[in-house]
């Protein structure tokens, strides 16, 4: 087998349209990358990220039994903590209990104010618990066992 000279092989390949298109695109890509790299401008830095202030206090986390008019609450009711305009995430009752209700507003204006516990039925009726607790700034998260008693829904 006789080898073709390199120049002849290159000339033959360059006559093929797909090869010419590939080489043209590859050359354009290499040149554009080279121009960007050598331009000296470099990429535009992203603006500095600002992080929100840390929460002013650690959350209170509540667990406990739930009764309505002296009876264990059915499954599927929602318990929420409120302090003024702040509303916590809701947790769903199961087995007459609520678990891991986080109450932790991110604004110090809610310090030293009562936490009101609200129970919502699946049909949307709500009632407030008899129990209250004052929200305070604490040095660490705090977990409380607090049984909640609610009057009858109206």
PDB file of C-alpha atoms in Angstrom:
ATOM      1  CA  UNK A   1       0.000   0.000   0.000  1.00  0.00           C
ATOM      2  CA  UNK A   2       1.392   3.308  -1.033  1.00  0.00           C
ATOM      3  CA  UNK A   3       0.828   6.297   1.266  1.00  0.00           C
ATOM      4  CA  UNK A   4      -0.430   9.525  -0.230  1.00  0.00           C
ATOM      5  CA  UNK A   5       1.545  12.638   0.509  1.00  0.00           C
ATOM      6  CA  UNK A   6       0.051  14.744   3.312  1.00  0.00           C
ATOM      7  CA  UNK A   7      -0.675  17.703   1.024  1.00  0.00           C
ATOM      8  CA  UNK A   8      -2.684  15.505  -1.318  1.00  0.00           C
ATOM      9  CA  UNK A   9      -4.670  14.077   1.622  1.00  0.00           C
ATOM     10  CA  UNK A  10      -5.445  17.560   2.944  1.00  0.00           C
ATOM     11  CA  UNK A  11      -6.490  18.807  -0.490  1.00  0.00           C
ATOM     12  CA  UNK A  12      -8.789  15.808  -0.898  1.00  0.00           C
ATOM     13  CA  UNK A  13     -10.425  16.409   2.521  1.00  0.00           C
ATOM     14  CA  UNK A  14     -10.911  20.121   1.856  1.00  0.00           C
ATOM     15  CA  UNK A  15     -12.927  19.324  -1.265  1.00  0.00           C
ATOM     16  CA  UNK A  16     -15.522  17.579   0.933  1.00  0.00           C
ATOM     17  CA  UNK A  17     -18.287  20.101   1.888  1.00  0.00           C
ATOM     18  CA  UNK A  18     -19.007  18.729   5.415  1.00  0.00           C
ATOM     19  CA  UNK A  19     -15.316  18.828   6.304  1.00  0.00           C
ATOM     20  CA  UNK A  20     -14.994  22.408   5.020  1.00  0.00           C
ATOM     21  CA  UNK A  21     -18.058  23.474   7.037  1.00  0.00           C
ATOM     22  CA  UNK A  22     -16.708  21.837  10.186  1.00  0.00           C
ATOM     23  CA  UNK A  23     -13.299  23.482   9.765  1.00  0.00           C
ATOM     24  CA  UNK A  24     -14.884  26.867   9.098  1.00  0.00           C
ATOM     25  CA  UNK A  25     -17.035  26.669  12.242  1.00  0.00           C
ATOM     26  CA  UNK A  26     -14.148  25.380  14.372  1.00  0.00           C
ATOM     27  CA  UNK A  27     -11.873  28.178  13.133  1.00  0.00           C
ATOM     28  CA  UNK A  28     -14.502  30.837  13.838  1.00  0.00           C
ATOM     29  CA  UNK A  29     -15.037  29.449  17.333  1.00  0.00           C
ATOM     30  CA  UNK A  30     -11.319  29.378  18.138  1.00  0.00           C
ATOM     31  CA  UNK A  31     -10.853  32.933  16.846  1.00  0.00           C
ATOM     32  CA  UNK A  32     -13.812  34.295  18.848  1.00  0.00           C
ATOM     33  CA  UNK A  33     -12.612  32.618  22.025  1.00  0.00           C
ATOM     34  CA  UNK A  34      -9.148  34.009  21.405  1.00  0.00           C
ATOM     35  CA  UNK A  35     -10.486  37.529  20.923  1.00  0.00           C
ATOM     36  CA  UNK A  36     -12.502  37.360  24.136  1.00  0.00           C
ATOM     37  CA  UNK A  37      -9.568  35.960  26.091  1.00  0.00           C
ATOM     38  CA  UNK A  38      -7.170  38.584  24.744  1.00  0.00           C
ATOM     39  CA  UNK A  39      -9.502  41.560  24.954  1.00  0.00           C
ATOM     40  CA  UNK A  40      -8.437  42.244  28.521  1.00  0.00           C
ATOM     41  CA  UNK A  41     -11.954  43.109  29.565  1.00  0.00           C
ATOM     42  CA  UNK A  42     -12.717  39.671  30.893  1.00  0.00           C
ATOM     43  CA  UNK A  43     -16.097  38.681  32.161  1.00  0.00           C
ATOM     44  CA  UNK A  44     -18.184  41.240  33.978  1.00  0.00           C
ATOM     45  CA  UNK A  45     -18.091  40.429  37.681  1.00  0.00           C
ATOM     46  CA  UNK A  46     -21.417  39.642  39.293  1.00  0.00           C
ATOM     47  CA  UNK A  47     -22.675  42.250  41.735  1.00  0.00           C
ATOM     48  CA  UNK A  48     -21.847  41.536  45.339  1.00  0.00           C
ATOM     49  CA  UNK A  49     -24.392  39.288  46.973  1.00  0.00           C
ATOM     50  CA  UNK A  50     -26.117  40.788  49.941  1.00  0.00           C
ATOM     51  CA  UNK A  51     -27.519  38.457  52.515  1.00  0.00           C
ATOM     52  CA  UNK A  52     -30.586  39.264  54.571  1.00  0.00           C
ATOM     53  CA  UNK A  53     -30.026  40.148  58.167  1.00  0.00           C
ATOM     54  CA  UNK A  54     -29.952  37.221  60.508  1.00  0.00           C
ATOM     55  CA  UNK A  55     -33.213  36.525  62.286  1.00  0.00           C
ATOM     56  CA  UNK A  56     -33.486  38.658  65.408  1.00  0.00           C
ATOM     57  CA  UNK A  57     -34.410  35.603  67.487  1.00  0.00           C
ATOM     58  CA  UNK A  58     -34.444  31.841  67.301  1.00  0.00           C
ATOM     59  CA  UNK A  59     -37.822  30.229  66.676  1.00  0.00           C
ATOM     60  CA  UNK A  60     -40.015  28.624  69.275  1.00  0.00           C
ATOM     61  CA  UNK A  61     -41.089  25.119  68.229  1.00  0.00           C
ATOM     62  CA  UNK A  62     -44.285  23.713  69.732  1.00  0.00           C
ATOM     63  CA  UNK A  63     -45.705  20.194  70.108  1.00  0.00           C
ATOM     64  CA  UNK A  64     -48.696  18.981  72.062  1.00  0.00           C
ATOM     65  CA  UNK A  65     -52.194  17.591  72.313  1.00  0.00           C
ATOM     66  CA  UNK A  66     -55.128  19.424  70.753  1.00  0.00           C
ATOM     67  CA  UNK A  67     -58.691  19.388  72.056  1.00  0.00           C
ATOM     68  CA  UNK A  68     -61.810  21.188  70.855  1.00  0.00           C
ATOM     69  CA  UNK A  69     -64.639  21.587  73.363  1.00  0.00           C
ATOM     70  CA  UNK A  70     -63.002  18.895  75.522  1.00  0.00           C
ATOM     71  CA  UNK A  71     -62.686  16.347  72.687  1.00  0.00           C
ATOM     72  CA  UNK A  72     -59.543  15.207  70.870  1.00  0.00           C
ATOM     73  CA  UNK A  73     -59.293  17.058  67.561  1.00  0.00           C
ATOM     74  CA  UNK A  74     -59.730  14.901  64.428  1.00  0.00           C
ATOM     75  CA  UNK A  75     -56.876  14.408  61.976  1.00  0.00           C
ATOM     76  CA  UNK A  76     -56.394  16.985  59.230  1.00  0.00           C
ATOM     77  CA  UNK A  77     -56.964  20.211  61.148  1.00  0.00           C
ATOM     78  CA  UNK A  78     -54.327  22.980  60.846  1.00  0.00           C
ATOM     79  CA  UNK A  79     -52.588  24.680  63.789  1.00  0.00           C
ATOM     80  CA  UNK A  80     -50.932  28.065  63.181  1.00  0.00           C
ATOM     81  CA  UNK A  81     -49.145  30.555  65.443  1.00  0.00           C
ATOM     82  CA  UNK A  82     -49.880  34.280  65.070  1.00  0.00           C
ATOM     83  CA  UNK A  83     -48.232  37.364  66.514  1.00  0.00           C
ATOM     84  CA  UNK A  84     -49.910  40.514  65.237  1.00  0.00           C
ATOM     85  CA  UNK A  85     -49.604  40.403  61.433  1.00  0.00           C
ATOM     86  CA  UNK A  86     -47.116  37.512  61.493  1.00  0.00           C
ATOM     87  CA  UNK A  87     -48.422  34.000  60.702  1.00  0.00           C
ATOM     88  CA  UNK A  88     -46.286  30.888  61.091  1.00  0.00           C
ATOM     89  CA  UNK A  89     -46.335  27.928  58.769  1.00  0.00           C
ATOM     90  CA  UNK A  90     -49.216  25.602  59.636  1.00  0.00           C
ATOM     91  CA  UNK A  91     -48.909  22.023  60.836  1.00  0.00           C
ATOM     92  CA  UNK A  92     -51.561  19.333  60.454  1.00  0.00           C
ATOM     93  CA  UNK A  93     -53.027  17.466  63.403  1.00  0.00           C
ATOM     94  CA  UNK A  94     -52.693  13.699  63.597  1.00  0.00           C
ATOM     95  CA  UNK A  95     -53.744  11.397  66.408  1.00  0.00           C
ATOM     96  CA  UNK A  96     -54.979  14.359  68.447  1.00  0.00           C
ATOM     97  CA  UNK A  97     -51.551  16.050  68.355  1.00  0.00           C
ATOM     98  CA  UNK A  98     -49.677  18.747  66.526  1.00  0.00           C
ATOM     99  CA  UNK A  99     -45.909  18.479  66.002  1.00  0.00           C
ATOM    100  CA  UNK A 100     -43.078  20.884  65.157  1.00  0.00           C
ATOM    101  CA  UNK A 101     -45.039  24.133  64.859  1.00  0.00           C
ATOM    102  CA  UNK A 102     -42.330  26.766  64.201  1.00  0.00           C
ATOM    103  CA  UNK A 103     -43.069  30.285  65.420  1.00  0.00           C
ATOM    104  CA  UNK A 104     -40.237  32.662  64.570  1.00  0.00           C
ATOM    105  CA  UNK A 105     -40.997  36.040  63.030  1.00  0.00           C
ATOM    106  CA  UNK A 106     -38.037  37.764  61.383  1.00  0.00           C
ATOM    107  CA  UNK A 107     -38.809  41.205  62.794  1.00  0.00           C
ATOM    108  CA  UNK A 108     -37.980  42.392  66.321  1.00  0.00           C
ATOM    109  CA  UNK A 109     -41.270  44.324  66.475  1.00  0.00           C
ATOM    110  CA  UNK A 110     -42.898  41.011  67.443  1.00  0.00           C
ATOM    111  CA  UNK A 111     -40.784  40.580  70.613  1.00  0.00           C
ATOM    112  CA  UNK A 112     -42.641  40.538  73.927  1.00  0.00           C
ATOM    113  CA  UNK A 113     -46.010  40.013  72.249  1.00  0.00           C
ATOM    114  CA  UNK A 114     -48.453  37.142  72.697  1.00  0.00           C
ATOM    115  CA  UNK A 115     -48.407  34.153  70.391  1.00  0.00           C
ATOM    116  CA  UNK A 116     -52.022  33.290  69.546  1.00  0.00           C
ATOM    117  CA  UNK A 117     -52.603  29.687  68.489  1.00  0.00           C
ATOM    118  CA  UNK A 118     -55.247  29.214  65.817  1.00  0.00           C
ATOM    119  CA  UNK A 119     -56.990  26.003  64.768  1.00  0.00           C
ATOM    120  CA  UNK A 120     -58.511  25.764  61.280  1.00  0.00           C
ATOM    121  CA  UNK A 121     -60.988  23.051  60.342  1.00  0.00           C
ATOM    122  CA  UNK A 122     -60.893  21.422  56.889  1.00  0.00           C
ATOM    123  CA  UNK A 123     -63.945  23.518  55.926  1.00  0.00           C
ATOM    124  CA  UNK A 124     -62.090  26.774  56.785  1.00  0.00           C
ATOM    125  CA  UNK A 125     -63.605  27.697  60.161  1.00  0.00           C
ATOM    126  CA  UNK A 126     -61.070  29.006  62.703  1.00  0.00           C
ATOM    127  CA  UNK A 127     -60.923  29.360  66.461  1.00  0.00           C
ATOM    128  CA  UNK A 128     -58.222  30.640  68.854  1.00  0.00           C
ATOM    129  CA  UNK A 129     -56.781  28.581  71.716  1.00  0.00           C
ATOM    130  CA  UNK A 130     -57.160  29.580  75.335  1.00  0.00           C
ATOM    131  CA  UNK A 131     -53.381  29.291  75.800  1.00  0.00           C
ATOM    132  CA  UNK A 132     -50.992  32.120  74.931  1.00  0.00           C
ATOM    133  CA  UNK A 133     -47.244  32.423  75.164  1.00  0.00           C
ATOM    134  CA  UNK A 134     -45.053  35.526  74.950  1.00  0.00           C
ATOM    135  CA  UNK A 135     -42.508  35.514  72.113  1.00  0.00           C
ATOM    136  CA  UNK A 136     -39.063  36.554  73.339  1.00  0.00           C
ATOM    137  CA  UNK A 137     -35.567  36.712  71.878  1.00  0.00           C
ATOM    138  CA  UNK A 138     -33.731  33.609  73.064  1.00  0.00           C
ATOM    139  CA  UNK A 139     -30.086  32.599  72.503  1.00  0.00           C
ATOM    140  CA  UNK A 140     -31.025  29.238  70.931  1.00  0.00           C
ATOM    141  CA  UNK A 141     -34.038  27.484  69.399  1.00  0.00           C
ATOM    142  CA  UNK A 142     -36.500  26.327  72.053  1.00  0.00           C
ATOM    143  CA  UNK A 143     -38.914  23.400  71.949  1.00  0.00           C
ATOM    144  CA  UNK A 144     -42.068  23.537  74.059  1.00  0.00           C
ATOM    145  CA  UNK A 145     -44.657  20.892  74.894  1.00  0.00           C
ATOM    146  CA  UNK A 146     -47.871  22.918  74.980  1.00  0.00           C
ATOM    147  CA  UNK A 147     -51.290  21.277  75.020  1.00  0.00           C
ATOM    148  CA  UNK A 148     -53.811  23.494  73.251  1.00  0.00           C
ATOM    149  CA  UNK A 149     -57.482  23.674  74.192  1.00  0.00           C
ATOM    150  CA  UNK A 150     -59.910  25.326  71.822  1.00  0.00           C
ATOM    151  CA  UNK A 151     -63.549  26.276  72.349  1.00  0.00           C
ATOM    152  CA  UNK A 152     -66.216  24.826  70.092  1.00  0.00           C
ATOM    153  CA  UNK A 153     -66.239  26.049  66.473  1.00  0.00           C
ATOM    154  CA  UNK A 154     -69.070  28.459  65.673  1.00  0.00           C
TER     155      UNK A 154
END
